[in-house]
Each structure stands twice: as structure tokens, then as C-alpha cells.
Coordinates of C-alpha atoms and ligand atoms in Angstrom, one line a residue:
E15 CA 0.0 0.0 0.0
D16 CA 2.7 2.5 1.1
D17 CA 4.9 1.4 -1.8
R18 CA 2.0 2.1 -4.2
V19 CA 1.4 5.6 -2.8
I20 CA 5.1 6.4 -3.2
E21 CA 5.1 5.1 -6.7
D22 CA 2.0 7.2 -7.5
M23 CA 3.6 10.3 -6.0
E24 CA 6.7 9.6 -8.1
K25 CA 4.6 9.3 -11.2
L26 CA 2.8 12.7 -10.6
Q27 CA 6.1 14.4 -10.0
N28 CA 7.4 13.1 -13.3
C29 CA 4.2 13.9 -15.3
F30 CA 4.6 17.7 -15.1
A31 CA 7.8 19.5 -16.2
G32 CA 9.2 21.6 -13.3
F33 CA 6.9 20.0 -10.8
R34 CA 9.7 19.5 -8.2
Q35 CA 10.7 23.1 -8.5
K36 CA 7.1 24.2 -7.7
Y37 CA 5.9 21.7 -5.2
R38 CA 7.2 19.3 -2.6
L39 CA 4.7 16.4 -2.2
I40 CA 4.3 15.5 1.5
K41 CA 1.6 12.8 1.7
R42 CA -1.6 11.4 0.3
I43 CA -4.6 12.8 2.1
G44 CA -7.5 11.6 0.3
E45 CA -8.5 8.9 -2.2
G46 CA -12.0 9.1 -3.6
T47 CA -14.0 7.9 -6.5
F48 CA -12.9 10.6 -8.9
S49 CA -9.5 11.6 -7.6
T50 CA -6.5 11.3 -5.3
V51 CA -5.5 14.3 -3.2
Y52 CA -2.0 15.0 -1.9
K53 CA -0.7 17.6 0.6
A54 CA 2.3 19.6 -0.7
E55 CA 4.4 22.5 0.1
D56 CA 4.2 25.4 -2.3
L57 CA 7.9 26.1 -2.8
L58 CA 7.4 29.2 -4.8
Y59 CA 5.0 30.8 -2.5
D60 CA 7.2 33.6 -1.3
S61 CA 8.7 34.5 -4.6
Y62 CA 5.4 34.5 -6.5
D63 CA 3.1 35.4 -3.6
N64 CA 0.5 33.2 -5.2
S65 CA -1.4 31.8 -2.4
W66 CA -4.9 32.7 -1.2
D67 CA -5.4 33.8 2.3
L68 CA -8.2 33.2 4.7
D69 CA -9.4 36.3 6.6
R70 CA -10.4 34.8 10.0
E71 CA -13.0 37.6 10.7
T72 CA -15.0 37.5 7.5
E73 CA -14.1 33.9 6.6
K74 CA -13.5 35.1 3.1
W75 CA -10.6 33.8 1.0
T76 CA -8.8 36.6 -0.6
P77 CA -6.9 36.1 -3.9
P78 CA -3.2 37.0 -4.1
P79 CA -2.4 40.5 -5.2
L80 CA -2.0 40.7 -8.9
K81 CA 1.7 40.8 -9.4
S82 CA 3.8 40.1 -12.5
F83 CA 6.7 37.7 -12.4
P84 CA 9.1 39.3 -10.0
S85 CA 11.5 41.6 -11.8
Q86 CA 15.1 42.0 -10.8
S87 CA 14.6 44.7 -8.3
S88 CA 11.5 43.5 -6.7
A89 CA 13.2 40.0 -6.4
T90 CA 15.9 41.7 -4.3
L91 CA 13.3 43.4 -2.2
D92 CA 11.5 40.1 -1.7
Y93 CA 14.8 38.5 -0.8
Q94 CA 15.3 41.2 1.9
S95 CA 11.9 40.8 3.4
Q96 CA 12.1 37.1 3.3
S97 CA 15.4 37.1 5.3
Q98 CA 13.8 39.3 7.9
R99 CA 10.8 37.2 8.6
R100 CA 11.1 33.5 9.2
R101 CA 9.6 31.7 6.3
R102 CA 6.5 29.8 7.1
P103 CA 5.7 27.1 4.7
K104 CA 2.5 27.4 2.6
Y105 CA 0.6 24.2 2.0
V106 CA -1.5 23.3 -1.0
A107 CA -3.8 20.4 -1.7
I108 CA -3.1 18.8 -5.2
K109 CA -6.2 17.1 -6.5
K110 CA -5.2 14.6 -9.2
I111 CA -8.3 13.9 -11.2
Y112 CA -8.4 10.3 -12.5
V113 CA -7.8 10.2 -16.2
T114 CA -11.0 8.1 -16.5
S115 CA -13.1 11.1 -15.7
S116 CA -14.7 12.6 -18.8
P117 CA -13.2 15.9 -20.1
S118 CA -16.5 17.6 -19.8
R119 CA -16.8 16.6 -16.2
I120 CA -13.4 17.9 -15.4
L121 CA -14.1 21.2 -17.2
N122 CA -17.3 21.6 -15.3
E123 CA -15.6 21.2 -12.0
L124 CA -12.8 23.7 -12.7
E125 CA -15.2 26.2 -14.3
L126 CA -17.7 26.1 -11.3
L127 CA -14.7 26.5 -8.9
H128 CA -13.5 29.4 -10.9
D129 CA -17.0 31.0 -10.8
L130 CA -17.1 30.5 -7.0
R131 CA -13.7 32.2 -6.3
G132 CA -14.1 34.6 -3.4
C133 CA -17.2 32.8 -2.1
Q134 CA -17.5 32.6 1.8
S135 CA -16.5 29.2 3.2
V136 CA -15.8 27.7 -0.3
C137 CA -12.3 26.4 -0.9
P138 CA -10.9 28.3 -3.9
L139 CA -9.0 27.1 -6.8
I140 CA -5.5 28.5 -7.0
T141 CA -4.6 27.1 -10.5
A142 CA -4.7 23.9 -12.5
F143 CA -2.5 22.1 -14.8
R144 CA -3.0 19.6 -17.6
W145 CA -0.5 17.3 -19.3
T146 CA -2.1 15.2 -22.0
D147 CA -5.0 13.4 -20.2
Q148 CA -3.8 14.2 -16.7
V149 CA -5.3 17.2 -14.9
V150 CA -4.4 18.4 -11.4
A151 CA -6.2 21.2 -9.4
I152 CA -4.2 23.2 -6.9
L153 CA -6.2 24.4 -3.8
P154 CA -5.0 26.0 -0.6
Y155 CA -4.5 23.3 2.0
F156 CA -7.2 23.4 4.7
R157 CA -6.4 21.8 8.0
H158 CA -9.3 19.6 9.1
S159 CA -10.2 16.5 11.2
D160 CA -12.0 13.4 10.3
F161 CA -15.8 13.8 10.9
R162 CA -15.8 10.4 12.7
E163 CA -13.4 11.7 15.3
Y164 CA -15.5 14.7 16.4
F165 CA -19.1 14.3 15.6
R166 CA -20.0 12.3 18.7
N167 CA -18.5 14.9 21.1
M168 CA -20.1 18.0 19.8
T169 CA -22.2 20.1 22.1
V170 CA -25.4 21.8 20.7
P171 CA -23.6 25.2 20.4
D172 CA -20.7 23.3 18.6
I173 CA -23.2 21.9 16.3
A174 CA -24.8 25.3 15.6
I175 CA -21.4 26.7 14.7
Y176 CA -20.6 23.8 12.4
M177 CA -24.0 24.1 10.6
R178 CA -23.7 27.9 10.4
S179 CA -20.3 27.5 8.6
L180 CA -21.9 24.9 6.2
F181 CA -25.0 26.9 5.5
T182 CA -22.8 30.1 4.9
A183 CA -21.0 28.1 2.2
L184 CA -24.3 26.8 0.8
A185 CA -25.8 30.3 0.7
S186 CA -23.0 31.7 -1.3
V187 CA -23.0 28.8 -3.7
H188 CA -26.7 28.8 -4.1
S189 CA -26.8 32.6 -4.6
R190 CA -24.8 31.8 -7.8
N191 CA -27.5 29.4 -8.8
I192 CA -25.1 26.4 -8.4
L193 CA -26.2 23.0 -6.8
H194 CA -23.3 21.2 -5.2
R195 CA -25.1 17.8 -5.4
D196 CA -22.8 16.0 -3.1
I197 CA -23.0 17.6 0.4
K198 CA -21.7 15.1 3.0
P199 CA -19.1 15.2 5.8
T200 CA -16.0 14.3 3.6
N201 CA -16.8 17.2 1.3
F202 CA -17.1 19.8 4.0
L203 CA -13.6 20.1 5.6
Y204 CA -14.0 21.2 9.3
D205 CA -11.4 22.1 11.9
P206 CA -13.0 21.7 15.4
A207 CA -10.0 23.6 17.0
S208 CA -10.6 26.8 15.0
R209 CA -14.3 26.1 14.3
R210 CA -14.0 26.9 10.7
G211 CA -15.0 24.9 7.6
V212 CA -14.8 25.0 3.9
L213 CA -16.8 23.3 1.2
V214 CA -14.8 21.3 -1.4
D215 CA -15.4 18.9 -4.3
F216 CA -17.5 20.4 -7.0
G217 CA -17.1 17.4 -9.1
L218 CA -20.9 16.7 -9.4
A219 CA -22.0 20.3 -9.1
E220 CA -24.1 22.0 -11.8
R221 CA -25.9 25.1 -12.6
E222 CA -29.6 25.3 -11.6
G223 CA -31.9 24.7 -14.5
Y224 CA -29.0 23.5 -16.7
D225 CA -30.4 19.9 -17.1
C226 CA -34.0 20.3 -16.6
K227 CA -37.4 19.3 -18.0
P228 CA -40.6 20.5 -16.5
C229 CA -41.8 18.3 -13.5
V230 CA -45.3 18.3 -12.2
C231 CA -43.9 19.4 -8.7
H232 CA -43.6 22.9 -10.1
D233 CA -47.3 23.0 -11.2
D234 CA -49.9 24.4 -8.9
P235 CA -51.8 21.7 -7.0
A236 CA -54.9 21.8 -9.2
T237 CA -52.9 21.4 -12.4
R238 CA -50.8 18.7 -10.9
K239 CA -54.0 16.7 -9.9
S240 CA -55.4 17.0 -13.5
K241 CA -52.2 15.6 -14.8
L242 CA -52.1 12.8 -12.4
R243 CA -55.7 11.6 -12.7
P244 CA -55.2 9.3 -15.7
L245 CA -52.3 7.7 -13.8
I246 CA -54.4 6.9 -10.9
N247 CA -57.9 6.1 -12.3
G248 CA -57.2 5.6 -16.0
E249 CA -56.9 2.2 -17.5
A250 CA -58.4 1.0 -14.2
K251 CA -56.0 -1.9 -14.3
K252 CA -54.1 -2.8 -11.2
G253 CA -50.4 -3.3 -11.1
Y254 CA -47.8 -2.4 -13.6
P255 CA -49.3 -1.1 -16.9
R256 CA -48.4 -3.5 -19.8
E257 CA -48.2 -1.0 -22.5
D258 CA -46.9 2.1 -20.6
T259 CA -46.9 5.0 -23.1
R260 CA -45.6 7.5 -20.7
P261 CA -42.2 8.7 -21.6
S262 CA -39.4 7.2 -19.5
R263 CA -38.1 9.5 -16.8
R264 CA -34.4 10.4 -17.0
A265 CA -33.2 12.6 -14.2
N266 CA -29.8 13.4 -12.6
R267 CA -29.3 11.2 -9.6
A268 CA -25.6 11.9 -9.0
G269 CA -24.7 12.1 -5.3
T270 CA -24.0 9.8 -2.5
R271 CA -26.3 7.3 -1.2
G272 CA -27.9 8.1 2.1
F273 CA -27.7 11.8 1.3
R274 CA -30.1 12.0 -1.6
A275 CA -33.2 14.1 -1.3
P276 CA -36.6 12.5 -1.9
E277 CA -37.1 14.4 -5.1
V278 CA -33.7 12.9 -6.4
L279 CA -35.0 9.4 -5.6
F280 CA -38.3 10.1 -7.2
K281 CA -36.4 11.3 -10.3
C282 CA -37.7 14.8 -10.3
T283 CA -36.6 16.4 -13.7
E284 CA -36.6 19.9 -12.2
Q285 CA -34.2 19.6 -9.2
T286 CA -33.1 22.8 -7.4
T287 CA -30.6 24.0 -4.9
K288 CA -32.9 22.5 -2.2
I289 CA -31.4 19.0 -2.7
D290 CA -28.3 20.3 -0.9
I291 CA -30.4 21.5 2.0
W292 CA -31.7 18.0 2.5
S293 CA -28.2 16.6 2.5
A294 CA -27.2 19.2 5.1
G295 CA -30.2 18.1 7.1
V296 CA -28.9 14.4 7.0
I297 CA -25.6 15.5 8.4
L298 CA -27.4 17.3 11.2
L299 CA -29.5 14.2 11.9
T300 CA -26.3 12.2 11.9
I301 CA -24.7 14.5 14.6
L302 CA -27.8 14.8 16.7
S303 CA -28.4 11.1 16.7
R304 CA -24.7 10.2 17.0
R305 CA -25.1 7.7 14.2
F306 CA -22.8 7.6 11.1
P307 CA -23.8 6.8 8.5
F308 CA -27.4 7.4 9.6
F309 CA -28.9 6.0 6.3
N310 CA -27.2 2.9 5.0
S311 CA -29.0 2.0 1.8
A312 CA -27.4 0.1 -0.9
D313 CA -29.7 1.5 -3.6
D314 CA -32.4 4.0 -4.3
V315 CA -35.2 1.7 -3.4
E316 CA -33.7 0.9 -0.1
A317 CA -33.2 4.6 0.4
M318 CA -36.9 5.2 -0.1
I319 CA -37.7 2.5 2.4
E320 CA -35.4 4.1 5.0
I321 CA -36.9 7.5 4.5
A322 CA -40.5 6.0 4.4
T323 CA -39.8 4.3 7.7
I324 CA -39.0 7.6 9.3
F325 CA -41.7 9.8 7.7
G326 CA -44.4 7.2 7.5
R327 CA -46.2 5.7 4.5
R328 CA -48.7 8.7 4.2
R329 CA -46.3 11.6 3.9
M330 CA -44.0 9.4 1.6
Q331 CA -47.0 8.9 -0.7
V332 CA -47.7 12.6 -0.8
A333 CA -44.0 13.3 -1.6
A334 CA -44.0 10.7 -4.4
L335 CA -47.2 12.1 -5.9
L336 CA -45.6 15.6 -6.0
H337 CA -43.3 14.3 -8.7
G338 CA -45.9 12.2 -10.5
C339 CA -45.0 8.9 -8.8
M340 CA -47.3 6.3 -7.2
L341 CA -46.0 4.6 -4.1
E342 CA -47.4 1.4 -2.8
T343 CA -45.9 -0.7 -0.1
T344 CA -46.7 -3.7 2.0
I345 CA -43.4 -3.6 4.0
P346 CA -44.5 -4.0 7.7
T347 CA -41.8 -1.8 9.2
I348 CA -43.2 1.2 7.3
G349 CA -46.0 2.6 9.6
T350 CA -48.7 5.0 8.5
S351 CA -47.3 8.0 10.3
G352 CA -43.6 7.2 11.0
F353 CA -41.6 8.6 13.8
S354 CA -40.7 12.2 15.0
F355 CA -37.0 13.3 15.0
E356 CA -37.3 14.0 18.6
G357 CA -38.2 10.4 19.4
I358 CA -35.4 9.1 17.1
I359 CA -32.8 11.3 18.7
L360 CA -33.8 10.5 22.3
W361 CA -33.9 6.8 21.4
S362 CA -30.6 6.8 19.6
T363 CA -28.8 8.7 22.4
S364 CA -30.1 6.1 24.9
R365 CA -32.7 8.4 26.5
N366 CA -36.2 7.3 27.4
E367 CA -38.7 8.5 24.7
Q368 CA -41.6 8.5 27.2
K369 CA -39.9 10.1 30.2
D370 CA -37.0 12.2 28.9
Q371 CA -37.2 15.4 27.0
L372 CA -34.8 17.2 24.7
A373 CA -32.9 20.2 26.1
D374 CA -34.2 23.6 24.9
D375 CA -31.3 24.1 22.6
E376 CA -31.8 20.6 21.1
K377 CA -35.4 21.4 20.5
L378 CA -34.3 24.3 18.4
A379 CA -32.0 22.1 16.5
V380 CA -34.8 19.6 15.9
D381 CA -37.0 22.5 14.7
F382 CA -34.3 23.5 12.2
L383 CA -33.8 19.8 11.2
N384 CA -37.6 19.6 10.3
R385 CA -37.2 22.6 8.1
C386 CA -34.2 21.1 6.2
M387 CA -35.7 17.6 5.9
E388 CA -39.0 18.9 4.7
M389 CA -40.1 16.5 2.0
D390 CA -41.5 19.1 -0.4
P391 CA -38.6 21.0 -1.8
S392 CA -40.6 24.2 -2.4
R393 CA -41.4 24.2 1.3
R394 CA -38.0 23.3 2.5
I395 CA -35.9 26.2 4.1
S396 CA -33.4 27.9 1.8
A397 CA -29.8 28.5 2.8
E398 CA -30.3 32.2 3.1
E399 CA -33.4 31.7 5.3
A400 CA -31.6 29.1 7.4
L401 CA -28.9 31.7 8.4
E402 CA -31.8 33.6 10.0
H403 CA -33.2 30.5 11.9
E404 CA -32.8 30.8 15.7
F405 CA -30.8 27.6 15.8
L406 CA -28.1 28.9 13.4
R407 CA -28.1 32.2 15.2
L408 CA -26.8 30.3 18.2
G409 CA -23.7 29.8 16.0
L410 CA -23.1 33.6 15.7
D411 CA -20.2 34.8 17.9
Ligands
ADP524 P1 -13.2 13.4 -4.7 O1 -13.9 14.1 -5.8 O2 -12.2 12.3 -5.0 O3 -14.1 13.1 -3.5 P2 -12.5 15.8 -3.0 O4 -12.3 17.1 -3.6 O5 -13.7 15.5 -2.2 O6 -12.3 14.7 -4.0 O7 -11.2 15.5 -2.0 C1 -11.0 14.2 -1.4 C2 -10.5 14.4 0.1 O8 -9.2 15.1 -0.1 C3 -11.3 15.3 0.9 O9 -12.4 14.6 1.6 C4 -10.3 15.9 1.9 O10 -10.0 14.9 2.9 C5 -9.1 16.0 1.1 N1 -9.0 17.5 0.6 C6 -9.5 17.9 -0.6 N2 -9.3 19.2 -0.8 C7 -8.6 19.6 0.3 C8 -8.0 20.8 0.8 N3 -8.1 22.0 0.1 N4 -7.3 20.8 1.9 C9 -7.2 19.8 2.6 N5 -7.7 18.5 2.3 C10 -8.4 18.5 1.2
MG525 MG1 -15.3 14.1 -2.2

């Protein structure tokens, strides 16, 4: 394993001319479905001053000052100031995108990252390189801890600060009409010590409305009903229609299992930024219930069963109808009205659902959770509204 990592690092350094003069690879920090990420030292940082800086107060990344390649005289100046202050190494994250990724997918990620530069709590792109089919993206290195190491020990105020940071990122991404599509703990890098976080991984992100066809969920209820009637009463046949003339539904379902919003599972063809809010809600539910992963489905049908078990058959059927889907089930664990989040959290944290009560700040968190995991995306809270919610206001200093 270690040998393979060293071999891969060797290959990366040989792939780009002059790599060793620019970066010193330190270690592998991530290996995902689409990329391998390394930590490296930016060796030219001082001479080019090309790194982004995070302003601790505003949580905004500021781009480097626009400076041309150091001229003779300024190089001397740089040298002097450098010798005066002790040089502090600048670290970067080098994301090596697998060559099997489609060129349009890679371009999409880099383009969106470029559009999001200067966004609060979003990790900016410093630069990117390509050699034949190999693309690497260079990002400022952000120190963070593994979610599994801290989520069980978070107090409610800690959770509020974490969620406020996440929703700050979502608000700025959504204000640019971009859906992240893959909100989950490994894509939100958080440092519990400094209580700061940044959103990464725009590999599945897309512009709102880019890949859309009208879905009945955007119709007013009366129109939707009239469109659905033939589906419910027509043909009068039970079971699966033999000659189904309805067009097959194709919808973007990219994302990570367990974090997909109901409208993604129901193949809504007009998905909005609200899908990210649902996923952020799943993170909150995970932290409050101290269970990771909270949802553990292998596929979309299992995911529907998990959500239906919590929300109950009735609400799940309403959510399905919203996108023109009929949902029937005889699974005995799916009750008519499901469970409350309050009950789930009490039970999963070994408290007594009958006798115990949530603390007041936990109740606020649950109220917020209900707003995030609202099944109807049009009624679900937006990131901007969320920042005004009493629970996220607990996260203000
Ligand atoms: P993938 O598309 O393969 O999931 P990500 O962009 O999510 O790639 O990066 C994978 C992992 O690499 C992250 O979960 C994180 O641990 C690490 N990582 C990514 N970007 C940074 C960064 N800027 N600073 C520190 N670590 C990072
Ligand atoms: Mg990722």
C-alpha cells in the first residue's frame, strides 16, 4: 500500500515538467471515486506570492495581489523581506483527477470552482495544470479533522457553529445558482479547533436549470392533480401497466447514497438547490443522533424504504405524488405515520422516549432539522433563510 502511494507520487512528479521546483509532495490525504488528493508544500509561494489567504474575521478567501513575475529589483526586495521574517511554509492540496473522468466533467468542476472564487467558506481554486490526459487542481490546504473523530463529542452550540459554517457556504454557492449535489461530511472540511470549515469537491456540481425538463412538482396543486388523474384512475388496471406509453423519466441522480433528497429518488426532472439543504439536514441528523452513517441503503429503493420508515407511508406517498410517482408498499416496518425526529434522537442517544425530553437548544436544533428535511422542496428552508433561523443564530459569535 505504502509502496503504491510512493510510486504514484513519483509518477505525478514526473508527469509535469518543473513540478519538483514548484511543489514538494508530502503525503496522500484523500482517495475518492474521482481523484487522489495530496498535501504539498508550495515552494514558490514567497517569490510569487500566489497563495490565497483566509481572513479569519470575514471567513473570506482573498486572492493573491496581482503581481507580475518578480523583476530583478523586486526580487531583491523580496529577498530582503524574506530574510527578515522566518519563512513559514505554505501548503496546498493537489487534486489529481483520474484520467478516466470525462473531459466535460473535469472542465465543469474547474469552471464552477473558478466562478465560485471569493465565495465565503468555499475552498478556492489557485490554479490547474494539464499534461495530455492528466489534470491536477491546486487548492489551498485546509487543516481539518476526520468527521468520525469529532461528531460524537459536539455540544449543541458546537453543532450550531458547524452548521452555520456549512450553510454560509451553501448560501454563497446557491446565490450563484449552483447546486453542489454531493453535500456530505467528507466534502465539508472542518477544523474543530478553530471552528472553521470549507466546502470542497464540485465534481458533481451543476448550474440550476441546466439539465431540466418540467416536473409536475412545479405546477400548482390543481394542475398537478389533473395531470395525475389518468395515472391513478385511468386504465383501471391494477399493477404495472403492460403498455406504458408515458415517456421514461431520466433525471440526474448523482450524489452519495444516504444523502439523496426524496425528489432525487423520485427522479424529479426539475431539481433545485434545495437538494443540498436535504443533504445538510442528513448531516445534522447524523450528529444529533450520533449515528454515522445514519442512512445505510445500498440503492435508491432501499433509500426510499429508509426515508418512508421515518416519515411514514402517508407522507412518503404525498412526496411521491408531488413528482408524479405512485408509491405502494406492504413492508410491515413502514408505519402509517412514522416517527418524530425528537423520538429518534432520544432513542438513539439512549434516553427514554416517554420520560425524557430534549434540552431547549436541542429542540431548536430539531425544529431546524424539520425545516431542512421537509419532503416538499418548495417548502424546504433555503440556505439564506436558514442563516436567520434561531438555531443557526446560536452559532453567531
Ligand atoms: P473526490 O472528488 O475524490 O471526493 P475531494 O475534492 O472531495 O475529491 O477530495 C477528497 C479528500 O481530499 C477530501 O475529503 C479531503 O479529505 C481532502 N481534501 C480535498 N481538498 C482539500 C483541501 N483543500 N485541503 C485539505 N484537504 C483536502
Ligand atoms: Mg469528495
